[in-house]
Tab-separated table of C-alpha atoms and ligand atoms in Angstrom:
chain	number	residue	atom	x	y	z
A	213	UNK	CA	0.000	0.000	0.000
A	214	UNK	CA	1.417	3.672	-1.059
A	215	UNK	CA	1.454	5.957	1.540
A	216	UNK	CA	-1.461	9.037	1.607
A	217	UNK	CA	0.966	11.480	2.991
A	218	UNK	CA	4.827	10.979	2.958
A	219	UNK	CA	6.912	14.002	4.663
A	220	UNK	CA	10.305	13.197	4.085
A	221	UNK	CA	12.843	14.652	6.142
A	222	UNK	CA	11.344	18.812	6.012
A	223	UNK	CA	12.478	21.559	7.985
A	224	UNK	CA	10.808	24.777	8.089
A	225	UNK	CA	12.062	27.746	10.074
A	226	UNK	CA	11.073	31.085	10.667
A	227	UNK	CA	12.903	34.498	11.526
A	228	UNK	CA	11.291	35.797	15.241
A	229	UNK	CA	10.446	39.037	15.831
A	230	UNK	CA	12.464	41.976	16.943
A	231	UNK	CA	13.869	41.250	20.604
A	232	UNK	CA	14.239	43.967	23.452
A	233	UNK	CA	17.063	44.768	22.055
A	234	UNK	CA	16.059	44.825	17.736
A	235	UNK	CA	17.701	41.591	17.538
A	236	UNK	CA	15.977	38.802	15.324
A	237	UNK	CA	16.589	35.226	15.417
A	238	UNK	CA	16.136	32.110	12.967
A	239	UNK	CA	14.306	29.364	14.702
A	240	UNK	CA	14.071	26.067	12.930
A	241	UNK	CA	10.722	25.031	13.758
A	242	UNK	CA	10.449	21.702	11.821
A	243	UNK	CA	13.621	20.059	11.891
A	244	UNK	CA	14.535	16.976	9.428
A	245	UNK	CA	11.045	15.002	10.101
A	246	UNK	CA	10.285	12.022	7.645
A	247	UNK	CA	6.729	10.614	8.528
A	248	UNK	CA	4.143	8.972	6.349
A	249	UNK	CA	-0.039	8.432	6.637
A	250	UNK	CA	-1.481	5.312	5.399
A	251	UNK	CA	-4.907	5.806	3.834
A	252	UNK	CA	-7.340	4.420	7.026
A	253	UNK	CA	-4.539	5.263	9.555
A	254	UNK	CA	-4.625	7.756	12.287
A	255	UNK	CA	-1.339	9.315	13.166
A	256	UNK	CA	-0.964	11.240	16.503
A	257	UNK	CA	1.742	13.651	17.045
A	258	UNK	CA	2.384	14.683	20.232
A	259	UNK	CA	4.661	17.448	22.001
A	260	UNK	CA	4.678	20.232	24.185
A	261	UNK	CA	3.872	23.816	23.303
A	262	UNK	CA	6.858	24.707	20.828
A	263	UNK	CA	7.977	21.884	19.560
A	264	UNK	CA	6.890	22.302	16.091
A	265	UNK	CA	3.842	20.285	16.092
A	266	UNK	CA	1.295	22.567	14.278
A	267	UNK	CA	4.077	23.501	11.825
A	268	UNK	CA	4.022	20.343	10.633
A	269	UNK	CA	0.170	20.117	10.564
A	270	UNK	CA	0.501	23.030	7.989
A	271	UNK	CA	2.985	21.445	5.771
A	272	UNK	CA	1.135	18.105	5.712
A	273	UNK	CA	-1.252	20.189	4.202
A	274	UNK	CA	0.607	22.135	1.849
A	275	UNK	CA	-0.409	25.436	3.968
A	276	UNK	CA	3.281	25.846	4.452
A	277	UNK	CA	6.179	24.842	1.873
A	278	UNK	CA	8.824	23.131	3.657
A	279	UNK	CA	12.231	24.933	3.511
A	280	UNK	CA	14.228	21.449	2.584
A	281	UNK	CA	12.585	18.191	2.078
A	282	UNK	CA	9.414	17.551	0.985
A	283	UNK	CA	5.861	16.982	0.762
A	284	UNK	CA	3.862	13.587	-1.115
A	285	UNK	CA	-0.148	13.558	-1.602
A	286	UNK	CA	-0.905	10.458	-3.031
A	287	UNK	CA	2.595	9.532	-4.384
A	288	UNK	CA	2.811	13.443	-6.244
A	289	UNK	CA	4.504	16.480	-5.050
A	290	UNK	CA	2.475	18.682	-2.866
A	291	UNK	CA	1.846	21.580	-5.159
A	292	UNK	CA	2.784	25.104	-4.114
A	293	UNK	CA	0.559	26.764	-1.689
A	294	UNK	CA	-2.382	28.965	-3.546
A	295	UNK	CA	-1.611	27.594	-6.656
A	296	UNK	CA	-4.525	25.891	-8.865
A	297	UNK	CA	-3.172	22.644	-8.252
A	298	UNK	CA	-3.044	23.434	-4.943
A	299	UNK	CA	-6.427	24.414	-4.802
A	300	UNK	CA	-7.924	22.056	-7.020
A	301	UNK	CA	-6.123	19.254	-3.982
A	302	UNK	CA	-7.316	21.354	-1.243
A	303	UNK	CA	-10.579	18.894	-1.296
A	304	UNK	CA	-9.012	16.052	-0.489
A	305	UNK	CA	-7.566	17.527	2.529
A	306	UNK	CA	-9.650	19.360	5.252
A	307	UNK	CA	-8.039	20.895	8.811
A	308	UNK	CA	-9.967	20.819	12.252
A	309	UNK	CA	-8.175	23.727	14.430
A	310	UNK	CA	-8.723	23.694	18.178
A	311	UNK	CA	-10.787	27.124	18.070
A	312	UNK	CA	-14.353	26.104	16.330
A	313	UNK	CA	-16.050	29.627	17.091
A	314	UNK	CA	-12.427	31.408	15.233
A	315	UNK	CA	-13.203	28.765	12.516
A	316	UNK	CA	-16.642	29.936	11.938
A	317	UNK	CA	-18.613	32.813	10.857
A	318	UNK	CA	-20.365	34.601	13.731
A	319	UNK	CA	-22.665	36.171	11.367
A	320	UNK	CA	-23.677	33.259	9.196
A	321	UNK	CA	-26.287	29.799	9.886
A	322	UNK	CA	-23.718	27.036	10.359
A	323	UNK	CA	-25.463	25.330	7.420
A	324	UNK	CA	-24.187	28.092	5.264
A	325	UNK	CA	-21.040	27.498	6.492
A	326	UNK	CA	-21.059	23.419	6.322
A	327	UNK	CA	-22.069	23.692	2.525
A	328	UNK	CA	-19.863	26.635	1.503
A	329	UNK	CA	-16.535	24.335	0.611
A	330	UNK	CA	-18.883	22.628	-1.982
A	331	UNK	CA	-19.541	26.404	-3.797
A	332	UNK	CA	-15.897	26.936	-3.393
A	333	UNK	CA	-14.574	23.650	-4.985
A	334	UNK	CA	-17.442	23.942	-7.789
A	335	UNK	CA	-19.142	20.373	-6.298
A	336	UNK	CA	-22.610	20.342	-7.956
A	337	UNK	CA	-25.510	18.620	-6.770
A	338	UNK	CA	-28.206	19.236	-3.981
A	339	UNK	CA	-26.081	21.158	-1.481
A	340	UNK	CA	-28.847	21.235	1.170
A	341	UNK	CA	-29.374	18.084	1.283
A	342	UNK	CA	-25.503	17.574	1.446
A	343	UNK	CA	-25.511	19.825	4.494
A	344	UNK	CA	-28.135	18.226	5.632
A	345	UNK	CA	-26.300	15.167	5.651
A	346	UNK	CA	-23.257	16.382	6.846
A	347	UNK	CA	-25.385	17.523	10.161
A	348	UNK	CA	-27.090	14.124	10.938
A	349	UNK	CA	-23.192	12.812	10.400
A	350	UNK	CA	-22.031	14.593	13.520
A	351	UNK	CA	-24.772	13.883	15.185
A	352	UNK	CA	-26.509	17.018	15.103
A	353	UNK	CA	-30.302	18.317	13.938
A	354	UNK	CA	-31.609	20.096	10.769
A	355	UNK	CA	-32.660	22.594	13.073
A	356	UNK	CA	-28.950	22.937	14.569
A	357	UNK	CA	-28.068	23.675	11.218
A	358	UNK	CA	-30.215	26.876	11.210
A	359	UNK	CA	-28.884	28.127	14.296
A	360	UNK	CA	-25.601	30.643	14.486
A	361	UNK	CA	-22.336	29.609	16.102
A	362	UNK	CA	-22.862	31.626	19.152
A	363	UNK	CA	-26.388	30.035	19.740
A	364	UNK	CA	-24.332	26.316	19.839
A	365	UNK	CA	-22.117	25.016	22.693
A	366	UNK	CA	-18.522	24.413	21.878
A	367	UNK	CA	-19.077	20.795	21.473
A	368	UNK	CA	-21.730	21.245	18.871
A	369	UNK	CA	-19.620	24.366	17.233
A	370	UNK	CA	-17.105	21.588	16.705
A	371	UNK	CA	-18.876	19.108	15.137
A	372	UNK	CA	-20.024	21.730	13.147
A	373	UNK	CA	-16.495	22.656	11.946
A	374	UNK	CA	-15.996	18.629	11.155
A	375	UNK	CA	-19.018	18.597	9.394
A	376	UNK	CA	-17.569	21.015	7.293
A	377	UNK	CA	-14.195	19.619	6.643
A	378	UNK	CA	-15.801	16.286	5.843
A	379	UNK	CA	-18.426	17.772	3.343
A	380	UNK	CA	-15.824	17.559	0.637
A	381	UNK	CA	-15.240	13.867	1.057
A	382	UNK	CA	-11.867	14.038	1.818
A	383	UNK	CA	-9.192	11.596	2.120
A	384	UNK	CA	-7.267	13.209	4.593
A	385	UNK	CA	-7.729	15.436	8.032
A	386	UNK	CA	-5.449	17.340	9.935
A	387	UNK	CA	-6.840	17.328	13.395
A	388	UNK	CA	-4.908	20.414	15.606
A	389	UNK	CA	-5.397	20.283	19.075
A	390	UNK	CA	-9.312	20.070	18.124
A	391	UNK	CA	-10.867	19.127	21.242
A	392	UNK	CA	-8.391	21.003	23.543
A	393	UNK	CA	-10.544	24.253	24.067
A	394	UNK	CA	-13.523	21.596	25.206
A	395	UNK	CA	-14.539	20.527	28.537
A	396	UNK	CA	-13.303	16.952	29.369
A	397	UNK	CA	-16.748	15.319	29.133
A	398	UNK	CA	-17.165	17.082	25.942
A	399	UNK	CA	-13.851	16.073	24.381
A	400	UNK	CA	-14.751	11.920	24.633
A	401	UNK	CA	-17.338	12.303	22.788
A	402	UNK	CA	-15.968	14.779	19.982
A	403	UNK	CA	-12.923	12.234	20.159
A	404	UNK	CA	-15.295	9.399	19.427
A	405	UNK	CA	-17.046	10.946	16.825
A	406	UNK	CA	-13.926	11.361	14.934
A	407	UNK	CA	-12.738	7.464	15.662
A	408	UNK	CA	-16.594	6.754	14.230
A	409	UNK	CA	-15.767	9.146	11.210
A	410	UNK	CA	-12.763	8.245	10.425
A	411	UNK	CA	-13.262	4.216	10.406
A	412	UNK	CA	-16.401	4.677	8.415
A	413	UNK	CA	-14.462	6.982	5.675
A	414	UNK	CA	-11.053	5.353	5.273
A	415	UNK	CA	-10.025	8.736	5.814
A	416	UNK	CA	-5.953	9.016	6.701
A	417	UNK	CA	-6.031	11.198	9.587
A	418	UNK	CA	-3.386	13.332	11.623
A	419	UNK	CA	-4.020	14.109	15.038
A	420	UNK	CA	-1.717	16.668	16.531
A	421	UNK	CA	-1.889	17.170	20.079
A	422	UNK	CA	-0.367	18.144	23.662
A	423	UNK	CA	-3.049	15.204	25.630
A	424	UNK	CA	-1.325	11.948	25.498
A	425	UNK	CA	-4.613	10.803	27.025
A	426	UNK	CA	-6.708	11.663	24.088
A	427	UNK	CA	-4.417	10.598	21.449
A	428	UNK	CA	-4.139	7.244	23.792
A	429	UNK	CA	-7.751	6.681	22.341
A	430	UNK	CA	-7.581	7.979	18.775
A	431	UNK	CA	-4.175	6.990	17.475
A	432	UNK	CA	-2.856	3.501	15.910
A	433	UNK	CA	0.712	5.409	15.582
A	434	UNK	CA	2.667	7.914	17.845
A	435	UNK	CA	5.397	10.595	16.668
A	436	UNK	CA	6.454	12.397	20.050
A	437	UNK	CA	8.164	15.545	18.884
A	438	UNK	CA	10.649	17.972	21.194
A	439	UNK	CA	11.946	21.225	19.616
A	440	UNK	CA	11.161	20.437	15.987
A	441	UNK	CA	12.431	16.705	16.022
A	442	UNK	CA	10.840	13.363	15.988
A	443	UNK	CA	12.036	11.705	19.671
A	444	UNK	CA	10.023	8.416	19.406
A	445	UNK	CA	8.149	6.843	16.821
A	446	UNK	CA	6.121	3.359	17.326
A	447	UNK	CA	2.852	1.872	17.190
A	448	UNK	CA	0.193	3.724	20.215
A	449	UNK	CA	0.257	0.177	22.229
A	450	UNK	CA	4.147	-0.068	22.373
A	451	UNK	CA	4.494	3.295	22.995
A	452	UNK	CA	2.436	3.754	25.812
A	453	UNK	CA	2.970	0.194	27.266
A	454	UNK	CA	6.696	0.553	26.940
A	455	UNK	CA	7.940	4.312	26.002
A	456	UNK	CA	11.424	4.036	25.506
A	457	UNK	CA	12.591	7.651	24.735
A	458	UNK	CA	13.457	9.740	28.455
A	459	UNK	CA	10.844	12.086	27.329
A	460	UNK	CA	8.521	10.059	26.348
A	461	UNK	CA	8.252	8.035	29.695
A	462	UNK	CA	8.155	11.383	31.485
A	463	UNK	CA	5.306	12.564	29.256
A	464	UNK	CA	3.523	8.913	29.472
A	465	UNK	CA	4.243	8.616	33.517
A	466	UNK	CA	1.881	11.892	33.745
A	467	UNK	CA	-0.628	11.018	31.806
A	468	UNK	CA	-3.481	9.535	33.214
A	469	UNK	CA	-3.708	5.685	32.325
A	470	UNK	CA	-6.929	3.626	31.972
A	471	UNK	CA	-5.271	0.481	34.085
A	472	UNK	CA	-2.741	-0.148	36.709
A	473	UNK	CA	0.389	2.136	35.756
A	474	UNK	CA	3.378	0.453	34.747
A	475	UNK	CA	5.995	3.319	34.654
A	476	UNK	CA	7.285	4.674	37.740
A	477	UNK	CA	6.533	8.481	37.443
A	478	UNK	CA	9.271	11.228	35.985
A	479	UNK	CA	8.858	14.639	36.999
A	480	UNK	CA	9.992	16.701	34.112
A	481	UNK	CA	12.509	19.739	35.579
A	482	UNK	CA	13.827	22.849	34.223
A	483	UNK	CA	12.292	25.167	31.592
A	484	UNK	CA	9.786	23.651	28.692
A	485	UNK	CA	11.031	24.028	25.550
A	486	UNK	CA	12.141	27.222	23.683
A	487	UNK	CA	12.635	27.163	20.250
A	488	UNK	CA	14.330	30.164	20.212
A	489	UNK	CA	16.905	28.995	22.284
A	490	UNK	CA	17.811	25.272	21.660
A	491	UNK	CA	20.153	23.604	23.517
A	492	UNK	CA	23.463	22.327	21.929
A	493	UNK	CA	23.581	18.538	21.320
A	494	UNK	CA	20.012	16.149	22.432
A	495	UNK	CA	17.712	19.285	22.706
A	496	UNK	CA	16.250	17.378	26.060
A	497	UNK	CA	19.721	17.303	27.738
A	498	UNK	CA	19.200	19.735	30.198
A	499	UNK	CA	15.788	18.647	31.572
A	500	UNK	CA	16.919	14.760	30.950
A	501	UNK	CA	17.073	13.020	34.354
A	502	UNK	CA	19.827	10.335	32.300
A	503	UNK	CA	21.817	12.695	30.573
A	504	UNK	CA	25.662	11.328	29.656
A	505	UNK	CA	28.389	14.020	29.528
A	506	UNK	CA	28.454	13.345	25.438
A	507	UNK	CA	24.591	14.643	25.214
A	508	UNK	CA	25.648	17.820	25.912
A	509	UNK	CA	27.252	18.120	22.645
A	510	UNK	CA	26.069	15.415	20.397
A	511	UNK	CA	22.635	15.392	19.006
A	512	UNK	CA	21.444	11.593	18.617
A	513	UNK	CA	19.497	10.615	15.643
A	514	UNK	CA	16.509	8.844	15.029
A	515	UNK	CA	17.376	5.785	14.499
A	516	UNK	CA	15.557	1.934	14.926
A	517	UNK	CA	14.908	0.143	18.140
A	518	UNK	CA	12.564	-2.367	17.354
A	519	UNK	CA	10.435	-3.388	14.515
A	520	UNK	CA	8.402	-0.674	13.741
A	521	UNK	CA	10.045	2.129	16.514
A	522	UNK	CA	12.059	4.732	16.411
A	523	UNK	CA	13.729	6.696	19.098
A	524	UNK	CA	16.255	9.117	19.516
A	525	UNK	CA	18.645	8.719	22.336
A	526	UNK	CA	22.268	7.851	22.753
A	527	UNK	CA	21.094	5.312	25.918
A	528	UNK	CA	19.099	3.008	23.084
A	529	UNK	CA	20.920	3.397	20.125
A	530	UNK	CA	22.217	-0.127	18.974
A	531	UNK	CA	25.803	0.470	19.728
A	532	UNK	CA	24.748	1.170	23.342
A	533	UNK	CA	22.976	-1.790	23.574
A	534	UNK	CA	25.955	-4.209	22.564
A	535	UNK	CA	28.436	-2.079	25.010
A	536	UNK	CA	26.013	-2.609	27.721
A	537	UNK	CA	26.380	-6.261	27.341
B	888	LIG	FE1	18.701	12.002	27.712
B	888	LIG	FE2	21.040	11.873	26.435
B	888	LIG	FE3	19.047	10.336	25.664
B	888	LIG	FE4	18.982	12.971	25.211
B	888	LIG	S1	20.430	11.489	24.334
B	888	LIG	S2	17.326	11.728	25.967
B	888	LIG	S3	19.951	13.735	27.082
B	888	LIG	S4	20.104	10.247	27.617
């Protein structure tokens, strides 16, 4: 099976603004990240504020052009951003951001706004009855559909917003942080509706957030980014049963678990990260409660573990294995 979406190793970075002092910096948001979606497949990327998660969102989507790498849709290029082959793609791939009332037209019936991507993309056919549709998808009423955003809660404001991603019939959606502005009974079910969605569609999905809890439930794969690089990559059950990164076990220790927890809890020290100011050799070095001497200066790269995962640590790479025997 060809992969949906292929990112191979991009990098994206952006010049900050003026300091106290007028001085700019370059940050390298994105930093030499190769993943790939399988149609059907739900990938969850996970990582603190800063670490280049929703950068990435945009370039899987072609919302952002990678500075070096790039970007595969179906086995072709991504096309330039704004472009009509951009555009004419833009179908086939829908985002759900985490604010649905931003997303949405205060001024507007959020039927309007469901059915506008089909007037945009030129889709003929009944569009009512398409919106119509879309509605009873998310589980929501005709008369819902009549009603403006500020008259819906923000669980029904989202579904609204995925009602309108999905109208297109898309075969892939970048999920950012979407149910992270919701209220925790709220979120299960919005995360649900999206597993529901998603299985019923074959749509590939990405599903960036900072809750290792909700993309526990959602994900069948697990990137854990830290300051613009991948630090683990494996299947969701291996990772959570048996995180292998540093920074992944701290992140999985905290999270609440659904059975007994098996990893003794890591309480993460010193500052979160700053992009703007990344630490010389393994990013995580100076909040790493294992740290060698060499992380200080030597970055360790991603490299195999186990069938199917990925980390990136100078503890688990192979030749530390075989001098630990
Ligand atoms: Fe910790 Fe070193 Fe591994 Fe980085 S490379 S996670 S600092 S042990």
């Amino acid at each position: 099976m060809s992969a949906l979406l292929d990112l191979h190793d991009i990098a994206r970075s952006y010049v900050t603004r003026k300091g106290l002092f007028g001085q700019r910096k370059l940050v390298r948001a994105v930093d030499g990240i190769s993943l790939t979606v399988n149609p059907g497949e739900t990938l969850g990327i996970v990582g603190e504020s800063g670490s280049g998660k929703s950068t990435l969102g945009r370039m899987a989507l072609g919302l952002e052009t990678p500075d070096e790498g790039h970007v595969t849709f179906d086995g072709a290029p991504m096309p330039s951003h704004g472009t009509p082959a951009w555009r004419a793609l833009r179908r086939q791939m829908q985002m759900v951001f985490q604010d649905p009332l931003g997303a949405l037209d205060r001024r507007l019936p959020v039927i309007e706004q469901i059915i506008e991507p089909l007037i945009i993309h030129g889709i003929d056919g009944d569009h009512r009855r398409a919106g119509l549709t879309a509605l009873s998808a998310v589980g929501l009423s005709a008369d819902h559909g009549l009603r403006y955003p500020h008259e819906l809660s923000g669980g029904q404001r989202q579904r609204v917003v995925i009602a309108r991603a999905l109208i297109t019939d898309p075969r892939l959606l970048v999920c950012d942080e979407p149910v992270s502005a919701l209220d925790v009974s709220i979120q299960a079910q919005v995360v649900n509706l999206l597993i529901d969605l998603q299985a019923a569609r074959g749509l590939g999905m990405v599903f960036i957030s900072h809750d290792l809890r909700v993309v526990r439930q959602i994900a069948a794969r697990v990137a854990v980014m830290y300051l613009g690089r991948v630090v683990e990559e494996a299947a969701a059950t291996d990772l959570f049963r048996a995180p292998q990164h540093p920074y992944t076990r701290a992140l999985v220790s905290a999270a609440p678990s659904p059975g007994p927890r098996r990893i003794e809890r890591v309480i993460l020290t010193g500052e979160p990260p700053n992009p703007a100011a990344r630490p010389t050799g393994c990013a995580f070095h100076p909040r790493c409660p294992v740290a060698l001497p060499r992380c200080r200066t030597e970055a360790p790269a991603l490299s195999r573990i186990a069938p199917g995962h990925a980390a990136a640590c100078h503890l688990l790479s192979p030749a530390a294995k075989v001098a630990a025997r």
